[in-house]
Amino acid sequence: MSRIAFIGLGNMGGPMAANLLKAGHTLHVFDLAADAIAQAVSHGATATNTAIEAVQAAEVVISMLPASRHVEGLYLGEGGLLPHIPDGALVIDCSTIAPASAQKVAKAANARGLAMIDAPVSGGTAGATAGTLTFIVGGDGDALERARPVLANMGKNIFHVGASGAGQVAKLCNNMALGVIMAVTGEAIALGVAHGLDPGVLSQMMAVSTSRSWATEVCNPWPGVLDNAPASRGYTGGFGNDLMLKDLGLAAEAAMGVGASIPLGELARNLYAMNSQAGNGGLDFSSVVKLVAKGS
Ligand code: NAD
């Protein structure tokens, strides 16, 4: 069992930390939100007042923050964590951030003699709670082997997709497809409902037909279709619209970097931007259906 510092206890980090505690690891945790820390403490974690205090004696440091600027801010620069992490510790960033940002932080960690991998996740809050996440890893193979037992306590699939930053590229590919699929699934259900169909029956049919996806089966965007989906609790919890918007922006940047065409990804980015402008940025990204659902 390891002594782990866990920074960022939000919708994903909270349940991931809880699973590490369940597996028997010792956790020192930090978040900017006091209630997030209190939640982790209720599962057996030790609270700290700063991120620096959390990493003081860590063997493994895990971060799960919103975006590139938070991760760079945490590790780099004045007041950053890197000088404070014990020699020989392993650093795992599970946030979804720009590939170049992941490379920049890993390079600085390596220069300090610390191994670091990017290990963004897929599986949503349900996967984080169930401990069934998919980890998409970029970085050195030896570092991944050291991380594997800890990752296995939070997920069931681990893919090593390449060198530092590659985990982020692969994650952006996944989320670009997810963003498009969610938007069109909402559109399809809204069309059926406008014709008088029952959204539940329509979704059940789609879930065993050729348009089946995570959006129909697990995170259905129509309220009341699936009890456990964010749509059925006012689109709260889950994966924020503005986090999806961030990921589609990162995908667009990644596409421009290599001259790739992502017409549907760009269209989806605009839809999530419109949903954000409509005041739904903090809601689950499946709320994008509100743009097309009559009366919503
Ligand atoms: P969230 O907003 O719920 O949680 C982020 C947490 O980080 C918050 O509790 C916030 O207070 C904390 N935080 C921010 N800056 C901090 C700092 N400097 N020090 C300490 N704590 C800080 O976000 P989330 O949904 O948990 O997502 C986290 C990351 O995981 C994002 O990069 C997101 O894109 C990715 N992701 C989310 C999901 C999902 O379904 N929610 C799925 C896969 C990947």
PDB file of N, CA and C in Angstrom, residues 227-276:
ATOM      1  N   ASP A 227     -32.835   6.665 -14.471  1.00  0.00           N
ATOM      2  CA  ASP A 227     -32.863   7.257 -13.126  1.00  0.00           C
ATOM      3  C   ASP A 227     -31.516   7.821 -12.692  1.00  0.00           C
ATOM      4  N   ASN A 228     -30.424   7.114 -13.055  1.00  0.00           N
ATOM      5  CA  ASN A 228     -29.112   7.517 -12.545  1.00  0.00           C
ATOM      6  C   ASN A 228     -28.378   8.515 -13.440  1.00  0.00           C
ATOM      7  N   ALA A 229     -28.985   8.915 -14.548  1.00  0.00           N
ATOM      8  CA  ALA A 229     -28.304   9.854 -15.457  1.00  0.00           C
ATOM      9  C   ALA A 229     -28.463  11.282 -14.944  1.00  0.00           C
ATOM     10  N   PRO A 230     -27.456  12.149 -15.189  1.00  0.00           N
ATOM     11  CA  PRO A 230     -27.570  13.548 -14.751  1.00  0.00           C
ATOM     12  C   PRO A 230     -28.852  14.217 -15.233  1.00  0.00           C
ATOM     13  N   ALA A 231     -29.350  13.853 -16.428  1.00  0.00           N
ATOM     14  CA  ALA A 231     -30.572  14.467 -16.967  1.00  0.00           C
ATOM     15  C   ALA A 231     -31.752  14.298 -16.016  1.00  0.00           C
ATOM     16  N   SER A 232     -31.752  13.208 -15.250  1.00  0.00           N
ATOM     17  CA  SER A 232     -32.884  12.930 -14.345  1.00  0.00           C
ATOM     18  C   SER A 232     -32.732  13.617 -12.997  1.00  0.00           C
ATOM     19  N   ARG A 233     -31.623  14.339 -12.795  1.00  0.00           N
ATOM     20  CA  ARG A 233     -31.480  15.133 -11.551  1.00  0.00           C
ATOM     21  C   ARG A 233     -31.104  16.570 -11.917  1.00  0.00           C
ATOM     22  N   GLY A 234     -31.800  17.095 -12.920  1.00  0.00           N
ATOM     23  CA  GLY A 234     -31.583  18.482 -13.317  1.00  0.00           C
ATOM     24  C   GLY A 234     -30.221  18.726 -13.940  1.00  0.00           C
ATOM     25  N   TYR A 235     -29.625  17.700 -14.539  1.00  0.00           N
ATOM     26  CA  TYR A 235     -28.309  17.806 -15.195  1.00  0.00           C
ATOM     27  C   TYR A 235     -27.203  18.198 -14.206  1.00  0.00           C
ATOM     28  N   THR A 236     -27.362  17.836 -12.925  1.00  0.00           N
ATOM     29  CA  THR A 236     -26.299  18.128 -11.956  1.00  0.00           C
ATOM     30  C   THR A 236     -25.337  16.944 -11.883  1.00  0.00           C
ATOM     31  N   GLY A 237     -24.119  17.213 -11.314  1.00  0.00           N
ATOM     32  CA  GLY A 237     -23.094  16.165 -11.245  1.00  0.00           C
ATOM     33  C   GLY A 237     -22.633  15.847 -12.650  1.00  0.00           C
ATOM     34  N   GLY A 238     -22.009  14.712 -12.829  1.00  0.00           N
ATOM     35  CA  GLY A 238     -21.599  14.288 -14.171  1.00  0.00           C
ATOM     36  C   GLY A 238     -20.428  15.070 -14.722  1.00  0.00           C
ATOM     37  N   PHE A 239     -20.430  15.256 -16.046  1.00  0.00           N
ATOM     38  CA  PHE A 239     -19.297  15.863 -16.758  1.00  0.00           C
ATOM     39  C   PHE A 239     -19.775  17.220 -17.278  1.00  0.00           C
ATOM     40  N   GLY A 240     -19.211  18.285 -16.735  1.00  0.00           N
ATOM     41  CA  GLY A 240     -19.699  19.627 -17.018  1.00  0.00           C
ATOM     42  C   GLY A 240     -19.652  20.016 -18.498  1.00  0.00           C
ATOM     43  N   ASN A 241     -20.694  20.759 -18.931  1.00  0.00           N
ATOM     44  CA  ASN A 241     -20.721  21.262 -20.307  1.00  0.00           C
ATOM     45  C   ASN A 241     -19.422  22.011 -20.638  1.00  0.00           C
ATOM     46  N   ASP A 242     -18.964  22.830 -19.691  1.00  0.00           N
ATOM     47  CA  ASP A 242     -17.771  23.631 -19.985  1.00  0.00           C
ATOM     48  C   ASP A 242     -16.491  22.801 -20.007  1.00  0.00           C
ATOM     49  N   LEU A 243     -16.523  21.614 -19.359  1.00  0.00           N
ATOM     50  CA  LEU A 243     -15.359  20.716 -19.470  1.00  0.00           C
ATOM     51  C   LEU A 243     -15.350  20.084 -20.871  1.00  0.00           C
ATOM     52  N   MET A 244     -16.536  19.714 -21.367  1.00  0.00           N
ATOM     53  CA  MET A 244     -16.608  19.201 -22.745  1.00  0.00           C
ATOM     54  C   MET A 244     -16.177  20.284 -23.734  1.00  0.00           C
ATOM     55  N   LEU A 245     -16.626  21.517 -23.488  1.00  0.00           N
ATOM     56  CA  LEU A 245     -16.247  22.637 -24.360  1.00  0.00           C
ATOM     57  C   LEU A 245     -14.722  22.802 -24.365  1.00  0.00           C
ATOM     58  N   LYS A 246     -14.117  22.700 -23.181  1.00  0.00           N
ATOM     59  CA  LYS A 246     -12.650  22.762 -23.073  1.00  0.00           C
ATOM     60  C   LYS A 246     -12.005  21.658 -23.920  1.00  0.00           C
ATOM     61  N   ASP A 247     -12.522  20.425 -23.789  1.00  0.00           N
ATOM     62  CA  ASP A 247     -11.913  19.293 -24.505  1.00  0.00           C
ATOM     63  C   ASP A 247     -12.043  19.450 -26.022  1.00  0.00           C
ATOM     64  N   LEU A 248     -13.188  19.976 -26.480  1.00  0.00           N
ATOM     65  CA  LEU A 248     -13.358  20.165 -27.923  1.00  0.00           C
ATOM     66  C   LEU A 248     -12.464  21.298 -28.427  1.00  0.00           C
ATOM     67  N   GLY A 249     -12.213  22.290 -27.570  1.00  0.00           N
ATOM     68  CA  GLY A 249     -11.249  23.336 -27.921  1.00  0.00           C
ATOM     69  C   GLY A 249      -9.847  22.749 -28.037  1.00  0.00           C
ATOM     70  N   LEU A 250      -9.508  21.857 -27.120  1.00  0.00           N
ATOM     71  CA  LEU A 250      -8.185  21.206 -27.169  1.00  0.00           C
ATOM     72  C   LEU A 250      -8.073  20.318 -28.415  1.00  0.00           C
ATOM     73  N   ALA A 251      -9.176  19.660 -28.761  1.00  0.00           N
ATOM     74  CA  ALA A 251      -9.173  18.820 -29.975  1.00  0.00           C
ATOM     75  C   ALA A 251      -8.971  19.697 -31.206  1.00  0.00           C
ATOM     76  N   ALA A 252      -9.606  20.871 -31.213  1.00  0.00           N
ATOM     77  CA  ALA A 252      -9.452  21.786 -32.356  1.00  0.00           C
ATOM     78  C   ALA A 252      -8.004  22.262 -32.462  1.00  0.00           C
ATOM     79  N   GLU A 253      -7.406  22.578 -31.338  1.00  0.00           N
ATOM     80  CA  GLU A 253      -5.987  22.994 -31.329  1.00  0.00           C
ATOM     81  C   GLU A 253      -5.102  21.863 -31.836  1.00  0.00           C
ATOM     82  N   ALA A 254      -5.398  20.649 -31.336  1.00  0.00           N
ATOM     83  CA  ALA A 254      -4.600  19.483 -31.743  1.00  0.00           C
ATOM     84  C   ALA A 254      -4.743  19.250 -33.247  1.00  0.00           C
ATOM     85  N   ALA A 255      -5.954  19.464 -33.776  1.00  0.00           N
ATOM     86  CA  ALA A 255      -6.182  19.275 -35.217  1.00  0.00           C
ATOM     87  C   ALA A 255      -5.405  20.318 -36.017  1.00  0.00           C
ATOM     88  N   MET A 256      -5.441  21.547 -35.561  1.00  0.00           N
ATOM     89  CA  MET A 256      -4.729  22.612 -36.283  1.00  0.00           C
ATOM     90  C   MET A 256      -3.232  22.347 -36.305  1.00  0.00           C
ATOM     91  N   GLY A 257      -2.730  21.755 -35.203  1.00  0.00           N
ATOM     92  CA  GLY A 257      -1.293  21.473 -35.102  1.00  0.00           C
ATOM     93  C   GLY A 257      -0.783  20.530 -36.174  1.00  0.00           C
ATOM     94  N   VAL A 258      -1.670  19.667 -36.683  1.00  0.00           N
ATOM     95  CA  VAL A 258      -1.231  18.693 -37.694  1.00  0.00           C
ATOM     96  C   VAL A 258      -2.016  18.834 -39.001  1.00  0.00           C
ATOM     97  N   GLY A 259      -2.812  19.892 -39.120  1.00  0.00           N
ATOM     98  CA  GLY A 259      -3.574  20.120 -40.352  1.00  0.00           C
ATOM     99  C   GLY A 259      -4.689  19.108 -40.563  1.00  0.00           C
ATOM    100  N   ALA A 260      -5.229  18.549 -39.474  1.00  0.00           N
ATOM    101  CA  ALA A 260      -6.315  17.557 -39.606  1.00  0.00           C
ATOM    102  C   ALA A 260      -7.664  18.262 -39.767  1.00  0.00           C
ATOM    103  N   SER A 261      -8.604  17.601 -40.452  1.00  0.00           N
ATOM    104  CA  SER A 261      -9.968  18.123 -40.582  1.00  0.00           C
ATOM    105  C   SER A 261     -10.863  17.477 -39.544  1.00  0.00           C
ATOM    106  N   ILE A 262     -11.549  18.286 -38.753  1.00  0.00           N
ATOM    107  CA  ILE A 262     -12.504  17.721 -37.778  1.00  0.00           C
ATOM    108  C   ILE A 262     -13.825  18.504 -37.884  1.00  0.00           C
ATOM    109  N   PRO A 263     -14.512  18.391 -39.034  1.00  0.00           N
ATOM    110  CA  PRO A 263     -15.722  19.192 -39.225  1.00  0.00           C
ATOM    111  C   PRO A 263     -16.789  18.954 -38.157  1.00  0.00           C
ATOM    112  N   LEU A 264     -17.044  17.702 -37.783  1.00  0.00           N
ATOM    113  CA  LEU A 264     -18.082  17.446 -36.779  1.00  0.00           C
ATOM    114  C   LEU A 264     -17.622  17.870 -35.391  1.00  0.00           C
ATOM    115  N   GLY A 265     -16.343  17.693 -35.130  1.00  0.00           N
ATOM    116  CA  GLY A 265     -15.804  18.121 -33.835  1.00  0.00           C
ATOM    117  C   GLY A 265     -15.939  19.630 -33.664  1.00  0.00           C
ATOM    118  N   GLU A 266     -15.682  20.375 -34.722  1.00  0.00           N
ATOM    119  CA  GLU A 266     -15.814  21.848 -34.662  1.00  0.00           C
ATOM    120  C   GLU A 266     -17.274  22.246 -34.495  1.00  0.00           C
ATOM    121  N   LEU A 267     -18.157  21.533 -35.191  1.00  0.00           N
ATOM    122  CA  LEU A 267     -19.589  21.831 -35.064  1.00  0.00           C
ATOM    123  C   LEU A 267     -20.046  21.581 -33.625  1.00  0.00           C
ATOM    124  N   ALA A 268     -19.604  20.446 -33.088  1.00  0.00           N
ATOM    125  CA  ALA A 268     -19.984  20.115 -31.707  1.00  0.00           C
ATOM    126  C   ALA A 268     -19.425  21.167 -30.745  1.00  0.00           C
ATOM    127  N   ARG A 269     -18.200  21.625 -30.977  1.00  0.00           N
ATOM    128  CA  ARG A 269     -17.619  22.648 -30.094  1.00  0.00           C
ATOM    129  C   ARG A 269     -18.527  23.885 -30.069  1.00  0.00           C
ATOM    130  N   ASN A 270     -19.049  24.249 -31.221  1.00  0.00           N
ATOM    131  CA  ASN A 270     -19.948  25.409 -31.275  1.00  0.00           C
ATOM    132  C   ASN A 270     -21.257  25.148 -30.526  1.00  0.00           C
ATOM    133  N   LEU A 271     -21.771  23.917 -30.609  1.00  0.00           N
ATOM    134  CA  LEU A 271     -23.010  23.596 -29.885  1.00  0.00           C
ATOM    135  C   LEU A 271     -22.811  23.726 -28.368  1.00  0.00           C
ATOM    136  N   TYR A 272     -21.675  23.185 -27.868  1.00  0.00           N
ATOM    137  CA  TYR A 272     -21.440  23.266 -26.420  1.00  0.00           C
ATOM    138  C   TYR A 272     -21.143  24.716 -26.004  1.00  0.00           C
ATOM    139  N   ALA A 273     -20.563  25.506 -26.921  1.00  0.00           N
ATOM    140  CA  ALA A 273     -20.349  26.933 -26.619  1.00  0.00           C
ATOM    141  C   ALA A 273     -21.708  27.639 -26.524  1.00  0.00           C
ATOM    142  N   MET A 274     -22.622  27.303 -27.440  1.00  0.00           N
ATOM    143  CA  MET A 274     -23.961  27.909 -27.398  1.00  0.00           C
ATOM    144  C   MET A 274     -24.686  27.507 -26.114  1.00  0.00           C
ATOM    145  N   ASN A 275     -24.529  26.254 -25.721  1.00  0.00           N
ATOM    146  CA  ASN A 275     -25.186  25.789 -24.493  1.00  0.00           C
ATOM    147  C   ASN A 275     -24.617  26.521 -23.276  1.00  0.00           C
ATOM    148  N   SER A 276     -23.332  26.777 -23.315  1.00  0.00           N
ATOM    149  CA  SER A 276     -22.700  27.530 -22.231  1.00  0.00           C
ATOM    150  C   SER A 276     -23.254  28.958 -22.205  1.00  0.00           C
TER     151      SER A 276
END
